[in-house]
Amino acid sequence: MTPEPEPIMAERRQLINLAYRLLGSLADAEDVVQEAYARWYAMSGQEQDAITVPGAWLTKVVSRLCLNVLSSARARRETYVGEWIPEPLPEASEQVSGIAADPADRVTLDESVNMAFLVVLDAMTPAERVAFILHDVFRYPFAEVAEIVGRTPAACRQLASSARRRIRAARAPTAPATPATHQARIVRDFKRAWEDKNIDALVGLLDPGATATGDGGGVVSTVRRPLEGAEQIVGWLVQLESRSRDLTIVERTVNGRPGLIAQRNGVTVSVVAFEVADDRITHIWAVRNPDKLRPWLEEGLTEMTHATQLPPHMRRNGFDPVKELSQARDEQGVIRVDMPFGGPAAYLVCRHEDVRQVLSDPARFSSALTPFPGADQVAAEERVKMRAGQLIGFDPPEHTRLRRMLTPEFTVRRMRRLEPRITEIVQTALDDVERAGKPADLVAHFALPVPSLVICELLGVPYADRDSFQERSARLLDLSLPMDQRVAAQREDRAYMGELVKRAQAEPGEDMLGMLVREHGDELSTDELVGIAGLLLLAGHETTANMLGLGTLALLRDPDQLALLREDPARAEPAVEELLRWLSILQALPPRTTTTDVEVAGQTIPAGSLVICSLPAANRDPAFIDDPDTLDLTRGAAGHVAFGHGVHHCLGAPLARMEMRIAFPALLRRFPGLALAEPYEEGDFRAFSIVYGLNSLRVTW
């Protein structure tokens, strides 16, 4: 008689436990077990009845599938970016997503899944690992192991014995090195010392020969290679804390042992496991890879998981667009993509010629008909206020009315008058870099201060307020944040700009806000002044700051190109244009809405559809420029769309160009020995921002 589903499904927990120990990945374990059940239910009732012990049959299938996965995984890991760490697991009570939501699917957390043990298992051959886990952990006789592995019982005995020797050599016994309660105290002391930047305490808690390994999967930044020695680890921890002050560190059980998690805005972004022996931390494993944080989901999505769900035009591979985006440009030209903040899918336009077509035609591709992100979370009256003055959200003639008031302030001739002051600001920032000492964070001391001070003086914003408006800007552009938090940042920004506008209306100064009040006060409402000022402040520092940071990194990665610019500052003009094209830091322009059926790249886009233009894809289009993936500072890249195109071409482009033409050569002259202070692979990229760039860039000279 065919077994009822309940007895068959009762095997699931045992199978999940087995597969996780064999693979070190809950996601892979789920897939393998699902495949085993699919094979069971694909059999006829007669075939099922012929199987005396269904649980044993499922175990054999799962084990063989795991053996196949392990064999292919070894090849995949050769191309894995950075170190590979097994997927960390929370306590059963905290496993809140995926298969772990079902108590029958939870992995039993014993010493055969602590992180140190799993790391040693990962160093074994697939056959060693399967033989050892089946026999030593799950107590299967070697005769049954042999049938699964496809070896003789004697060979399986030898495989298990070899695995035991590996474990002994790695000093990863199956019994805990330190009682859990004692490790919890050490981890708690470590957390406090880390938060307090107590270097002496951190060194005291670490074994002198301790190691630390990070796993970012090539998606997020972390240490590329294991750190060795307490002092090196402490230096990294202190740098990490200073860069990530918005993180909250929380004690959690990780793979059955006391560990830590790091959260940003209530979502888990890192999981840290420890090995402790003789009251000292001997190893730290920090997992940030998005695909490995799935079991730690809280309130929907972790930041990292959300990032992996971003559409292709919002993702990068270092400097480059992801392969999926390049293929879409080269093969289809237009593809459907999900919006990163929800809502209906959009048409993504990828080719240079087509992007220019869309941006040149506001009559058919309307900005005004497109709701701004988060519009559905505010009342109609507030939506009107938030949209007021936002040039990027209007079509002619309203857009023309607003833009004509600002255009005289951003002409090339007007920008040239600012050149002496911009040069002075750049030199002051370089002095600050030098005072900071080696290594210095070039973003914090140079790339961000230069455009921030320039736009503050131009607009009439107190530079003393830079920390607050820079923090708000980062939140506004951060796609990992829930929409309500981004809307809250927009409200805060409007309130701040409202106070500045009120002051300017009472006493207009010689800055741009004062000019707008004096010359156009009767044409612009207060809400429009607030919107214009907020847009100029955001665009005026975010884009140039990220170009300076990311552009410097690009030059340091290409010494020949750097030498060209350092030896001949006159090359600055074409160099800036090529960097703008090659980096294309603005991932995409705000969506347009089609007013009629329209054909792009041979595809018909219906009226009322959202259309997005990918600037990185367009600027790397081989139909636009030869050898597009190569950085060549000599060619100038005329015709790129890094600043957009058409009526919405960036108003502040002359200012941004001026800042970069002054800043890049000045930086290279001041520090002729400028070099990265940490490996490129550890770069702290803004993986979730609408404006791509770097959170930090540590350099030496």
Short mmCIF file of N, CA, C and O in Angstrom, two decimals, residues 152 162 165 184 345 360 449 631 660:
data_model
loop_
_atom_site.label_atom_id
_atom_site.label_comp_id
_atom_site.label_asym_id
_atom_site.label_seq_id
_atom_site.Cartn_x
_atom_site.Cartn_y
_atom_site.Cartn_z
N THR A 152 33.36 0.81 -1.96
CA THR A 152 33.26 -0.38 -1.10
C THR A 152 33.15 0.06 0.35
O THR A 152 33.56 1.19 0.70
N SER A 162 39.91 9.40 7.16
CA SER A 162 40.63 10.56 6.64
C SER A 162 39.96 11.85 7.09
O SER A 162 40.63 12.83 7.47
N ARG A 165 40.87 12.62 10.66
CA ARG A 165 42.22 13.18 10.77
C ARG A 165 42.22 14.67 10.43
O ARG A 165 42.92 15.47 11.06
N ALA A 184 29.34 32.92 25.69
CA ALA A 184 28.41 34.05 25.63
C ALA A 184 28.99 35.26 26.35
O ALA A 184 28.86 36.40 25.89
N ALA A 345 5.51 46.83 -13.38
CA ALA A 345 6.78 46.65 -14.08
C ALA A 345 6.97 47.77 -15.09
O ALA A 345 6.02 48.41 -15.53
N SER A 360 14.57 62.78 -25.49
CA SER A 360 14.34 63.94 -26.37
C SER A 360 12.86 64.21 -26.62
O SER A 360 12.53 65.21 -27.29
N PRO A 449 33.46 66.62 0.98
CA PRO A 449 33.51 68.04 1.38
C PRO A 449 33.58 69.03 0.22
O PRO A 449 32.97 70.11 0.31
N LEU A 631 38.50 52.04 -20.19
CA LEU A 631 38.64 53.44 -19.78
C LEU A 631 39.78 54.07 -20.58
O LEU A 631 40.94 53.65 -20.47
N MET A 660 35.28 68.76 -11.04
CA MET A 660 36.12 67.59 -11.32
C MET A 660 37.39 67.96 -12.08
O MET A 660 38.46 67.39 -11.82
#
